[in-house]
mmCIF file of C-alpha atoms and ligand atoms in Angstrom:
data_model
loop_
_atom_site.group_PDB
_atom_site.id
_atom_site.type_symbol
_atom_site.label_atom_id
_atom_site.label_comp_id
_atom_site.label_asym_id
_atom_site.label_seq_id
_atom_site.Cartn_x
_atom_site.Cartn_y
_atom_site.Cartn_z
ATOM 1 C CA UNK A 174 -18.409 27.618 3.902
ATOM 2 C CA UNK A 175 -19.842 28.102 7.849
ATOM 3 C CA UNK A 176 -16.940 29.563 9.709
ATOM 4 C CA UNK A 177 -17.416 27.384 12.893
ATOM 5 C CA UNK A 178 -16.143 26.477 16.154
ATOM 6 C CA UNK A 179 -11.864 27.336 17.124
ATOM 7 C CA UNK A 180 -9.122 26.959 14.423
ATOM 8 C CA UNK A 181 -5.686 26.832 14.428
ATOM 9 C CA UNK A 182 -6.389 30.593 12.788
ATOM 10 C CA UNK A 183 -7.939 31.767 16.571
ATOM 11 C CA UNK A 184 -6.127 34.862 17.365
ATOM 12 C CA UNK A 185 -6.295 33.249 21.350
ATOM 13 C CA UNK A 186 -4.570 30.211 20.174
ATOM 14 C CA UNK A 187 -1.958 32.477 19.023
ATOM 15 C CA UNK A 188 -1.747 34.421 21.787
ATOM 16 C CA UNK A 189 -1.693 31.137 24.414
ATOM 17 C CA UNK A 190 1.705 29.690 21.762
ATOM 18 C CA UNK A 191 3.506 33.667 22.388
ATOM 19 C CA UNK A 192 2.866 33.160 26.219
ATOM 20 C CA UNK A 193 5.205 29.974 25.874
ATOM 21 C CA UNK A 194 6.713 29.510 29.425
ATOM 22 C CA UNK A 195 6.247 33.281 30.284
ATOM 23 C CA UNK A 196 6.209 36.852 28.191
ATOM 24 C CA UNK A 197 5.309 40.354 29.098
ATOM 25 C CA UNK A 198 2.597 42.592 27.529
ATOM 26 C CA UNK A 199 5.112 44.319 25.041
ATOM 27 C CA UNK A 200 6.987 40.736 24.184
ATOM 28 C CA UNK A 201 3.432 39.400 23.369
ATOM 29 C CA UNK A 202 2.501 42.556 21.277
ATOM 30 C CA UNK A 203 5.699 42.421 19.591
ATOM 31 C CA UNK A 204 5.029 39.026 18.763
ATOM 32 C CA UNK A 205 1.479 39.077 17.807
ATOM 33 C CA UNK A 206 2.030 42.445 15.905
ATOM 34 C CA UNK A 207 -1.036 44.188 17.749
ATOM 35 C CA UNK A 208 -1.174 47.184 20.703
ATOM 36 C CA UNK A 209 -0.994 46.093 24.257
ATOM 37 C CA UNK A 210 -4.446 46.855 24.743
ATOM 38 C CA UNK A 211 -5.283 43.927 21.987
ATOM 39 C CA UNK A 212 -2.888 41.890 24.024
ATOM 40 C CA UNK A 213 -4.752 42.447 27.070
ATOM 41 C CA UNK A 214 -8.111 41.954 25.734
ATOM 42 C CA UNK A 215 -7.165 38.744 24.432
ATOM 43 C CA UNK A 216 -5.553 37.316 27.500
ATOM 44 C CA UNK A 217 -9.363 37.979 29.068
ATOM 45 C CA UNK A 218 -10.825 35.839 26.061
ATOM 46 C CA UNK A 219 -8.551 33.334 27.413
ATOM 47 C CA UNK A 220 -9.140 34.100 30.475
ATOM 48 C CA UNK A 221 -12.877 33.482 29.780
ATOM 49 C CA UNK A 222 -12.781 29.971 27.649
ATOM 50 C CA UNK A 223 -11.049 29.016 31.298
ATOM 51 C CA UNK A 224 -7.719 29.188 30.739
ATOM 52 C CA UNK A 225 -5.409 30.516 33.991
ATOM 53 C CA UNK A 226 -3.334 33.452 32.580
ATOM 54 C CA UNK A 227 -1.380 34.788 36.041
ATOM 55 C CA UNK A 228 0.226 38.627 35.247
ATOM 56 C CA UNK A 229 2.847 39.128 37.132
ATOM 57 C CA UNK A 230 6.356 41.322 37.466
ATOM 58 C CA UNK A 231 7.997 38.815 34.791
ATOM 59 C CA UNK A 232 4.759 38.918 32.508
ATOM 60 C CA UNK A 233 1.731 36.606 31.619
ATOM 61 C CA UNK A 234 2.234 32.377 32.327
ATOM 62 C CA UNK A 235 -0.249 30.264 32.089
ATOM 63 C CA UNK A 236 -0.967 28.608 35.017
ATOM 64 C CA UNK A 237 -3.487 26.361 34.094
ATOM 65 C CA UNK A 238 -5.737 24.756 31.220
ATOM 66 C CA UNK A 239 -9.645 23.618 31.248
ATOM 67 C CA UNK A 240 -10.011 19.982 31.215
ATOM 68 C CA UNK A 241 -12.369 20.040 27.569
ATOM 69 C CA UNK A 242 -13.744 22.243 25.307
ATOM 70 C CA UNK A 243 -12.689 23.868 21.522
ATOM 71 C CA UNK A 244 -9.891 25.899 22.940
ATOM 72 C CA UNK A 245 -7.972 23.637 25.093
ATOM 73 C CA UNK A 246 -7.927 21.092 22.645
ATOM 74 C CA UNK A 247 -7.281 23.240 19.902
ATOM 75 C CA UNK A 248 -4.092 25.169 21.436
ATOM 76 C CA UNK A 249 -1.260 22.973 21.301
ATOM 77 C CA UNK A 250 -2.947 20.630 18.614
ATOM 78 C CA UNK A 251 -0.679 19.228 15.546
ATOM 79 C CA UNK A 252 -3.534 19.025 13.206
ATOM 80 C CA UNK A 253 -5.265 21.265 10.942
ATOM 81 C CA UNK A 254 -8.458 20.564 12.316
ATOM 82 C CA UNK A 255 -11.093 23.529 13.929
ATOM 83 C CA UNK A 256 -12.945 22.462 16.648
ATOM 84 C CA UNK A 257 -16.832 23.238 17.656
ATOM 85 C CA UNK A 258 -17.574 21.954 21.318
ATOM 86 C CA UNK A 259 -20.601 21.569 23.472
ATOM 87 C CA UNK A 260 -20.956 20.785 26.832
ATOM 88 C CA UNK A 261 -24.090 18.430 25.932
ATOM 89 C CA UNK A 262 -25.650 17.815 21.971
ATOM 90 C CA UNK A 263 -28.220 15.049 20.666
ATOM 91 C CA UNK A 264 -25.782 13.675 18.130
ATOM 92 C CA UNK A 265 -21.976 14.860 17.139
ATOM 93 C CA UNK A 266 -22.732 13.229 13.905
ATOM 94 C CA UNK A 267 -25.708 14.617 13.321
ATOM 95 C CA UNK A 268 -24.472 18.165 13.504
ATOM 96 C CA UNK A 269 -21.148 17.315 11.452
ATOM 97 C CA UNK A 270 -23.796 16.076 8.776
ATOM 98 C CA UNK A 271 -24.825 19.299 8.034
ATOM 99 C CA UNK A 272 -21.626 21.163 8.290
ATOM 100 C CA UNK A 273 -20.645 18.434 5.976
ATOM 101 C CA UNK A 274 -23.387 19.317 3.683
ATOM 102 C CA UNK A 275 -23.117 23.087 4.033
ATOM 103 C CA UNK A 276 -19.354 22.598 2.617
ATOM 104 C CA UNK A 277 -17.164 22.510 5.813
ATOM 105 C CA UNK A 278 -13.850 20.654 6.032
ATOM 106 C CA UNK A 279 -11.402 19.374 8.864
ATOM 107 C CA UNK A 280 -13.902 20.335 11.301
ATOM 108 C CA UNK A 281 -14.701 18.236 14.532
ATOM 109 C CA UNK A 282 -18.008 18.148 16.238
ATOM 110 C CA UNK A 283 -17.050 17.393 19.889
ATOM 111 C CA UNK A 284 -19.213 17.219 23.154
ATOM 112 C CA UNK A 285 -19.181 16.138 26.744
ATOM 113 C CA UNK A 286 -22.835 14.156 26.372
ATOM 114 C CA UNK A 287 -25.078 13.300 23.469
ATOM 115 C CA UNK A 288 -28.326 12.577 24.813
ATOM 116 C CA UNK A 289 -29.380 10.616 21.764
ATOM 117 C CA UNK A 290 -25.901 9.035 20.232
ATOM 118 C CA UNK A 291 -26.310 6.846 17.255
ATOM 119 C CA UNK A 292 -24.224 3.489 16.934
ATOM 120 C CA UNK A 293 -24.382 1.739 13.512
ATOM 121 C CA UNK A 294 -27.981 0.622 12.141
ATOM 122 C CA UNK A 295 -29.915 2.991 14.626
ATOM 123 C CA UNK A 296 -28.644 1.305 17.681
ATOM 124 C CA UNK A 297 -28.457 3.529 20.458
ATOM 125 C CA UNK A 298 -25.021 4.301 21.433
ATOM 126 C CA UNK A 299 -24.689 5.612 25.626
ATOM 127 C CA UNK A 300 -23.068 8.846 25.694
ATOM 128 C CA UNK A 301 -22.614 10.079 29.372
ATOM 129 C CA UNK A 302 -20.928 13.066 30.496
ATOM 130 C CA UNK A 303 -17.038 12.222 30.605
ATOM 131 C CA UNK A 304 -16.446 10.680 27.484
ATOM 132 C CA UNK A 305 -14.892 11.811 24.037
ATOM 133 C CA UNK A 306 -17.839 12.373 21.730
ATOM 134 C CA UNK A 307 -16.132 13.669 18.863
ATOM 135 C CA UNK A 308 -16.929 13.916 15.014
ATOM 136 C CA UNK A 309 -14.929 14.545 12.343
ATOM 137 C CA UNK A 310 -15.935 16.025 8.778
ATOM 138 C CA UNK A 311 -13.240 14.395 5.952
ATOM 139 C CA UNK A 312 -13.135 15.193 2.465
ATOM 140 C CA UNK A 313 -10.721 12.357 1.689
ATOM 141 C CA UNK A 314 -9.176 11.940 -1.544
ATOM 142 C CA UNK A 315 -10.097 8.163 -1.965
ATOM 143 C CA UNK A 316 -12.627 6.482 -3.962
ATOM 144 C CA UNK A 317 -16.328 4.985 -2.499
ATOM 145 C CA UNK A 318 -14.861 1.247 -2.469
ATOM 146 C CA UNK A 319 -11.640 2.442 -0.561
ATOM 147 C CA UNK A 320 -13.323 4.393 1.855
ATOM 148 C CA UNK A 321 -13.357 1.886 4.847
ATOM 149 C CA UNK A 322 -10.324 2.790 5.363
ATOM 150 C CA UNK A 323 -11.328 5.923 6.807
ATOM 151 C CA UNK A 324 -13.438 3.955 8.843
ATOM 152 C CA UNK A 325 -10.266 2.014 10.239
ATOM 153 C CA UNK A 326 -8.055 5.080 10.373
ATOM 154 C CA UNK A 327 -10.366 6.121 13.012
ATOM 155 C CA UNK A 328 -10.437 2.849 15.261
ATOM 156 C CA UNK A 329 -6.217 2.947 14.587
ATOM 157 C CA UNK A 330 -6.536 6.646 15.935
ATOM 158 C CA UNK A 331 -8.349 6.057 19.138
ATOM 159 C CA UNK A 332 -6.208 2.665 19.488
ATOM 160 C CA UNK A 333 -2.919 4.539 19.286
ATOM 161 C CA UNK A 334 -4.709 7.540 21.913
ATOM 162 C CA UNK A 335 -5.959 4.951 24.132
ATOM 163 C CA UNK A 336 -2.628 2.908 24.215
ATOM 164 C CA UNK A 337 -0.628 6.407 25.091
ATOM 165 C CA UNK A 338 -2.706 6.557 27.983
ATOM 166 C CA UNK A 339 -1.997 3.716 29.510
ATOM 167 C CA UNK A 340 -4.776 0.988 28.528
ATOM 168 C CA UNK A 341 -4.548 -1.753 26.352
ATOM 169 C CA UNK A 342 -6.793 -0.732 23.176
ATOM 170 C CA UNK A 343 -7.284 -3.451 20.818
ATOM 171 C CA UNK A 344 -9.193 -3.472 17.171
ATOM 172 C CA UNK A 345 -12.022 -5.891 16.531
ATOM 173 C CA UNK A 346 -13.025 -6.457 13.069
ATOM 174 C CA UNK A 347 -14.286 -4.116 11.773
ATOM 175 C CA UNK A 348 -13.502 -1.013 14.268
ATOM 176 C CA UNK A 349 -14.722 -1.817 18.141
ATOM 177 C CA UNK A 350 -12.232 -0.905 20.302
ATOM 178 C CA UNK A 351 -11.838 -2.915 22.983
ATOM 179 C CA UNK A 352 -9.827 -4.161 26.070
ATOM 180 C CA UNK A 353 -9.043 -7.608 26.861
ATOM 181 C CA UNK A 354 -10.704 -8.599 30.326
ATOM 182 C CA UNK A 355 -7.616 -9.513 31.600
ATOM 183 C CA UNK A 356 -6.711 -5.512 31.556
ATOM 184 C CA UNK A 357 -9.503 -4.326 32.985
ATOM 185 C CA UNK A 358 -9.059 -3.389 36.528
ATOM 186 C CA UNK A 359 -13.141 -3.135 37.464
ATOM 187 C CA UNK A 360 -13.975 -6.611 35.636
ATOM 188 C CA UNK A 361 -13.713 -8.661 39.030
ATOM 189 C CA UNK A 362 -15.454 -5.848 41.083
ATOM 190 C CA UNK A 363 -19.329 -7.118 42.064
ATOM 191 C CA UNK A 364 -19.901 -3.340 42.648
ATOM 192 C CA UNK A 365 -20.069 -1.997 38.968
ATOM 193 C CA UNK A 366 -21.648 -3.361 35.895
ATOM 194 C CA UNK A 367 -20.164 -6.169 33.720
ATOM 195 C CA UNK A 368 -17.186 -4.440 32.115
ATOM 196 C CA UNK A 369 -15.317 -7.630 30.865
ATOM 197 C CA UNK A 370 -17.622 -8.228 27.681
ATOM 198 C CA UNK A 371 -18.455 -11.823 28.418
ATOM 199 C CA UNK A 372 -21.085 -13.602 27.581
ATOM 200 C CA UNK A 373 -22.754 -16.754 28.977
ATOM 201 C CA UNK A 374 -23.068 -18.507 25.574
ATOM 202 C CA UNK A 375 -19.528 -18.981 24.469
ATOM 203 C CA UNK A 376 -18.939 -15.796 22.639
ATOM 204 C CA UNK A 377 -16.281 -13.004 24.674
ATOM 205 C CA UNK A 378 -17.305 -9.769 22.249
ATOM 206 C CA UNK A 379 -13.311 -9.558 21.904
ATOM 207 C CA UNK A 380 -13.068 -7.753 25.282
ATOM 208 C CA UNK A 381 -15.139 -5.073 26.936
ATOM 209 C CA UNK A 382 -15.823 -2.322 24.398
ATOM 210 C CA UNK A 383 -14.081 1.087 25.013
ATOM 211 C CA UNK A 384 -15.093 2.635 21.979
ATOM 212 C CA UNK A 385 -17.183 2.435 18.366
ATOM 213 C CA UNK A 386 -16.738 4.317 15.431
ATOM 214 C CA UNK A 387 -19.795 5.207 13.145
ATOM 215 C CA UNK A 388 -18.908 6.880 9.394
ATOM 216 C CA UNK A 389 -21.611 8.209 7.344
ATOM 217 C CA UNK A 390 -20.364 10.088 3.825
ATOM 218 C CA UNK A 391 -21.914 11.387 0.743
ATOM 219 C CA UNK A 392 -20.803 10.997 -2.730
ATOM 220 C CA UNK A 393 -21.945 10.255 -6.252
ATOM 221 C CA UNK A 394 -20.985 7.385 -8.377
ATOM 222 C CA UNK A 395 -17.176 6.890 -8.234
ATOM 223 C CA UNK A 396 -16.283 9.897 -6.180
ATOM 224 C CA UNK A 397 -16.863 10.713 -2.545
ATOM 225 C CA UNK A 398 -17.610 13.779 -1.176
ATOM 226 C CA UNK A 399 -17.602 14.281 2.403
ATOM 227 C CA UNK A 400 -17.308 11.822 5.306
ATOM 228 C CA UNK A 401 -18.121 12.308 8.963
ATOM 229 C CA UNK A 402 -16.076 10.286 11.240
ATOM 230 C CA UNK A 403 -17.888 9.697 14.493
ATOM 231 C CA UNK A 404 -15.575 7.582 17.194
ATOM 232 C CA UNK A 405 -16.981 7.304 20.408
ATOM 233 C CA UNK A 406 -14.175 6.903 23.392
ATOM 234 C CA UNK A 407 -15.609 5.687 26.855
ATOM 235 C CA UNK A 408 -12.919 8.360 28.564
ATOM 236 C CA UNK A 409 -13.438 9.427 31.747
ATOM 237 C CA UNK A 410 -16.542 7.720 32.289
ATOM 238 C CA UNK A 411 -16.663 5.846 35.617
ATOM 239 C CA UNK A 412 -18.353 1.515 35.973
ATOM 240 C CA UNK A 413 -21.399 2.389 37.119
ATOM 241 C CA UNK A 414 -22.356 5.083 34.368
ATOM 242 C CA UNK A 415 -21.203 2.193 31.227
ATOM 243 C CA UNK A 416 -23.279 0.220 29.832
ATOM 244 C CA UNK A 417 -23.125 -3.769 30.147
ATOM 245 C CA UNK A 418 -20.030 -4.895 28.251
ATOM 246 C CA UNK A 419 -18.527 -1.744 27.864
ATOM 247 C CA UNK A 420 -15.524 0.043 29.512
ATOM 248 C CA UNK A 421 -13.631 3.018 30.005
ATOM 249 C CA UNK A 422 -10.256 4.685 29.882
ATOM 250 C CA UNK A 423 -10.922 6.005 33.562
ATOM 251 C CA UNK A 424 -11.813 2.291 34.611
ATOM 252 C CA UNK A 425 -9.571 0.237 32.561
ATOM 253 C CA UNK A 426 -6.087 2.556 32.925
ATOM 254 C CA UNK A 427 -7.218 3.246 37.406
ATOM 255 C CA UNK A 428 -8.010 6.754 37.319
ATOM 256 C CA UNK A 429 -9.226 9.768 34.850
ATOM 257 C CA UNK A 430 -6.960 10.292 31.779
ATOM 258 C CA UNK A 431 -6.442 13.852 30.520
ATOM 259 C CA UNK A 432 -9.404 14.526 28.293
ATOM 260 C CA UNK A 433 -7.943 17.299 26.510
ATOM 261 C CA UNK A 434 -4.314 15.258 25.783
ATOM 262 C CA UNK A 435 -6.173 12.477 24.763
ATOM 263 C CA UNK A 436 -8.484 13.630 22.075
ATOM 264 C CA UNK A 437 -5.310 15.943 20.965
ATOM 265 C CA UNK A 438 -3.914 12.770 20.251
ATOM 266 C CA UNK A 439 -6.853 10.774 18.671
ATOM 267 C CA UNK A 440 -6.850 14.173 16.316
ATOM 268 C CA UNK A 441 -3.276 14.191 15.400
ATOM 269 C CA UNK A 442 -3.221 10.671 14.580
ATOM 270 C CA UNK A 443 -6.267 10.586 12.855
ATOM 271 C CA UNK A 444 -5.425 13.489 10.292
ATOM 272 C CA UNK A 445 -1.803 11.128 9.617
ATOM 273 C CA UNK A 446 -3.658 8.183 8.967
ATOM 274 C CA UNK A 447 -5.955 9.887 6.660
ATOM 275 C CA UNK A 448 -3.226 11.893 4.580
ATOM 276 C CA UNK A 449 -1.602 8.520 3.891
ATOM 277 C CA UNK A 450 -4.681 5.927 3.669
ATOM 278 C CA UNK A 451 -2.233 3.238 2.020
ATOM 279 C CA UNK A 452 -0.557 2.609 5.776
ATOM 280 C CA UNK A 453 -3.851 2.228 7.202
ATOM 281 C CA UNK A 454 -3.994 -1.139 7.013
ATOM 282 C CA UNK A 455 -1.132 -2.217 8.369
ATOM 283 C CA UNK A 456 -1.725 -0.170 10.791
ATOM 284 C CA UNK A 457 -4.833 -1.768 11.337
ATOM 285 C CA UNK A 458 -3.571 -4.871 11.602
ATOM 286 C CA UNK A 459 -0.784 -3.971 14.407
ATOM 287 C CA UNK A 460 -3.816 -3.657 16.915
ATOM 288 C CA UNK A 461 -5.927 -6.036 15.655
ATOM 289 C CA UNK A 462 -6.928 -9.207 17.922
ATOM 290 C CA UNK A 463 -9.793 -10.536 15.039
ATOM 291 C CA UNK A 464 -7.554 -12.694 12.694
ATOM 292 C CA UNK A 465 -6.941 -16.275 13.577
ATOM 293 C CA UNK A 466 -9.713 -16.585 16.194
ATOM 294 C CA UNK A 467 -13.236 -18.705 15.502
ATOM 295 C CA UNK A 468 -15.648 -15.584 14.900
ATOM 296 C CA UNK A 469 -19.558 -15.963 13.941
ATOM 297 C CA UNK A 470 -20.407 -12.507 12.131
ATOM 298 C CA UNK A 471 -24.172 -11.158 11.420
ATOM 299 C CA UNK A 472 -24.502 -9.634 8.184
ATOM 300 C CA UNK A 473 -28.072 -7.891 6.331
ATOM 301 C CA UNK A 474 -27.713 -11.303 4.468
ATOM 302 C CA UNK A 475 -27.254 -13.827 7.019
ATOM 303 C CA UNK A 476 -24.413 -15.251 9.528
ATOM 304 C CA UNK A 477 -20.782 -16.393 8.446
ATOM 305 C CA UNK A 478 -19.195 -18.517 11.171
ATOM 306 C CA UNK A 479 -15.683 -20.155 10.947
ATOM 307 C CA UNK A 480 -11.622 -18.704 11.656
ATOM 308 C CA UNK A 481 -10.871 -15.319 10.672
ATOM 309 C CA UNK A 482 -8.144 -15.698 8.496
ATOM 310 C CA UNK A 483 -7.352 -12.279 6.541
ATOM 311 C CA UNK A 484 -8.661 -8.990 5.367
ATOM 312 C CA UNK A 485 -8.737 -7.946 2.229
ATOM 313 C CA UNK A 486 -7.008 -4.210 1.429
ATOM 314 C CA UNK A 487 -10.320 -2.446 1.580
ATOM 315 C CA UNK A 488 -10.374 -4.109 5.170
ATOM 316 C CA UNK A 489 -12.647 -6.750 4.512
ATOM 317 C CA UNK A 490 -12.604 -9.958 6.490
ATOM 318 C CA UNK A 491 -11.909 -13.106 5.131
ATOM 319 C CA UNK A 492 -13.544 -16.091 7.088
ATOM 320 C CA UNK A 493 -12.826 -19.726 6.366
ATOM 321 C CA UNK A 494 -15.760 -21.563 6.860
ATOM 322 C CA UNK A 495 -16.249 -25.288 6.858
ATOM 323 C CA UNK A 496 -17.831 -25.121 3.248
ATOM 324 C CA UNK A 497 -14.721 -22.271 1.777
ATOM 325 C CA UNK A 498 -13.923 -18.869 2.444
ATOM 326 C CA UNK A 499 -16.370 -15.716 2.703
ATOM 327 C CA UNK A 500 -15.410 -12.184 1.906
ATOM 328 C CA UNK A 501 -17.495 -10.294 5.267
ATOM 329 C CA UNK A 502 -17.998 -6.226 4.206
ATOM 330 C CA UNK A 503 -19.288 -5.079 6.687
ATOM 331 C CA UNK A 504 -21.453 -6.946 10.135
ATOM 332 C CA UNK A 505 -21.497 -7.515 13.778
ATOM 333 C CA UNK A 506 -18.485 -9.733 14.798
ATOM 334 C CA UNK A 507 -18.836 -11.855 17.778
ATOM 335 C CA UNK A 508 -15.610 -14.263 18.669
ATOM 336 C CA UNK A 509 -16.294 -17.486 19.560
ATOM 337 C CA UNK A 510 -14.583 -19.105 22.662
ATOM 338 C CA UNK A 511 -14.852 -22.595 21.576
HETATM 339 C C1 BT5 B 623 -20.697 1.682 17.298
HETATM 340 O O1 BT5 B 623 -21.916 1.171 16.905
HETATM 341 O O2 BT5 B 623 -19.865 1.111 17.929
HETATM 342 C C2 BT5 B 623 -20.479 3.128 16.846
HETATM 343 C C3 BT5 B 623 -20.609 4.108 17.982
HETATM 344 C C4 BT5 B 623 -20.291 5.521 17.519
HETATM 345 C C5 BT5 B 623 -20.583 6.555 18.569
HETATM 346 C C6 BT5 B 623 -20.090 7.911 18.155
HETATM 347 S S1 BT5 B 623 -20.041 9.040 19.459
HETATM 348 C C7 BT5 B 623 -19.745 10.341 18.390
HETATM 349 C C8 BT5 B 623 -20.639 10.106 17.196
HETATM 350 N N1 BT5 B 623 -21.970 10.636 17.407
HETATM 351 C C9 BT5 B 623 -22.907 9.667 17.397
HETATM 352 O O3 BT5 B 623 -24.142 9.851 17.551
HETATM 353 N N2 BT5 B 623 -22.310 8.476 17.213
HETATM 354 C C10 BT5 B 623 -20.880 8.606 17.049
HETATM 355 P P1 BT5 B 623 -22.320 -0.350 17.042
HETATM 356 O O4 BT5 B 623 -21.206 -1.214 16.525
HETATM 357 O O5 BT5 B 623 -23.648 -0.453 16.397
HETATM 358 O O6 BT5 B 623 -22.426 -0.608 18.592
HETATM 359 C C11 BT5 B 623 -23.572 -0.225 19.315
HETATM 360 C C12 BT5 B 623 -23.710 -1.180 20.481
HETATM 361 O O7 BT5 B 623 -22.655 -0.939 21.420
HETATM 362 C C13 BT5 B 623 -25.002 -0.976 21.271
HETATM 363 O O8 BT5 B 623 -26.030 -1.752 20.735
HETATM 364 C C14 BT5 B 623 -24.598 -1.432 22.678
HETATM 365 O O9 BT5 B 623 -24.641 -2.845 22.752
HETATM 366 C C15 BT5 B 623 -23.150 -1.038 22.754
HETATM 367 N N3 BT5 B 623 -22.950 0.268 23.390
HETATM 368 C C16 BT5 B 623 -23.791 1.334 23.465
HETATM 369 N N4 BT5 B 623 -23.209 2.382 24.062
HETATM 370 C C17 BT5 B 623 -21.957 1.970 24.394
HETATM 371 C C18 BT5 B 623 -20.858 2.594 25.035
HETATM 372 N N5 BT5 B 623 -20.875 3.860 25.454
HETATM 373 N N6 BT5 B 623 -19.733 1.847 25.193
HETATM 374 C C19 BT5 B 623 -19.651 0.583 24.775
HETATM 375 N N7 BT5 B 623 -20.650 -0.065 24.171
HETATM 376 C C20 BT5 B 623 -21.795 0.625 23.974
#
């Protein structure tokens, strides 16, 4: 398979983990079992993806760590994921399609900006510098009807992320992210755009949106193949760059979050949820602010309305209408203030 982007494997993330607090050229060569002229060179290649490496009496410390990119998110990550990074890309997805297809595994697509982002059915999704584009190519060992559960490990992931950093993350059936209005500090400021996620015709979206997740796969009959994950987290994108309804980490929690701690997190909690798909759910329903409100959702074959009342354990939702209940796979799920 394509050899892409920084692993756990990268000699540099190696050499940042020997640095620790503070080690001298022969400690580090010791260590990484190369000369110290190896050791050198690869404290430049630090260096150069922007990491601070200060040399002094006592030996190499690093002194500071870029915000983004492959590297910094890869060094100190828990998860057996490589990482490719670009400062701006059409689609995350798009690329981790074809990785996907050319046979790569555990790899994560992640950029600064998409300048065409995809949200589900072909809707456009707004991906300005700032935020966490990131997607994720899974070779889960689950079968086609189970696999919306990968699609809710990933809203649990950035839920759990978000949460750490300060802002109230909720789920929305299926997997918007969102944060009450209540939380969100720019939602009574007549400055910035609409970042509670009301609307004028009775229906609240849940909150204003913080993030989406989009999963495309591949598979034959009874047997998946790959799937690429894409979540899209609103991170350090400030009012008046979101879109109408839509908020941010940096709005919602006051101030920019760290990028680089943040996706760590989304990562390491993502690859947990996946190796153990049976918690998802529960999981799932820890965050989730869907059940036991009046929803109205728009499905390819028409609209369900009535009280969200249960999902099913391939995270289904069960409405209760006036005429029975409706199993809902998969649609756009408004909740209904009255
Ligand atoms: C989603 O679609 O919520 C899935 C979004 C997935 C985006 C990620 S980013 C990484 C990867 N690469 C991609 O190209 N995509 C994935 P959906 O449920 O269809 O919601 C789309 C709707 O959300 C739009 O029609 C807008 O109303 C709204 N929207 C667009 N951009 C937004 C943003 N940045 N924040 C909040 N809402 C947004």
């Amino acid at each position: 398979m394509t050899d892409v982007g920084v692993g756990p494997d990268d000699t540099r993330v190696a050499v940042l983990e020997a640095i620790g607090d503070g080690a001298t050229g022969p400690e580090l060569a010791e260590a990484l079992g190369v000369s110290r002229t190896a050791v050198w060179n690869h404290v430049e290649a630090c260096r150069e993806a922007g990491f601070a490496v200060e040399s002094g009496p006592d030996g190499y410390r690093v002194t500071g760590v870029p915000e983004f990119g492959a590297l910094a998110v890869v060094s100190g990550l828990d998860a057996p994921f490589r990482v490719e990074y670009h400062d701006a890309i059409e689609s995350t997805n798009d690329l981790a399609r074809e990785l996907a297809a050319s046979g790569a595994d555990d790899v994560v697509v992640l950029a600064d900006e998409q300048t065409g982002g995809r949200g589900r059915r072909d809707r456009a999704w707004a991906s300005p510098s700032g935020g966490v584009w990131a997607s994720t190519v899974l070779r889960p060992d689950v079968s086609p009807a189970r696999a919306s559960l990968v699609t809710l490990a990933g809203a649990v992931a950035v839920t759990r992320a978000a949460r750490e950093a300060g802002v109230d993350a909720r789920i929305k059936w299926p997997n918007d992210v969102v944060v009450p209005a209540s939380g969100d500090a720019a939602a009574t400021d007549p400055g910035v755009a609409d970042t509670t996620g009301d609307t004028d015709d009775g229906t609240d979206r849940g909150g204003a949106k913080l993030a989406g997740v989009l999963t495309e796969m591949s598979g034959e009959t009874g047997r998946l193949e790959w799937v690429v994950l894409g979540t899209g987290v609103n991170a350090n994108v400030p009012a008046g760059a979101l879109p109408a309804g839509a908020t941010s980490l940096q709005v919602a929690s006051g101030g920019p979050v760290d990028r680089r701690r943040f996706t760590q997190r989304l990562l390491e909690e993502l690859a947990d949820l996946v190796d153990d798909l049976d918690a998802v759910l529960d999981a799932w329903c820890t965050h989730e602010t869907t059940l036991g409100r009046r929803v109205r959702v728009q499905t390819p074959g028409g609209g369900v309305e009535g009280t969200a009342v249960d999902v099913t354990p391939a995270g289904a939702l069960v409405v209760e209408t006036g005429s029975g209940r409706e199993t809902v796979f998969a649609g756009d799920c408004e909740h209904l203030r009255f």
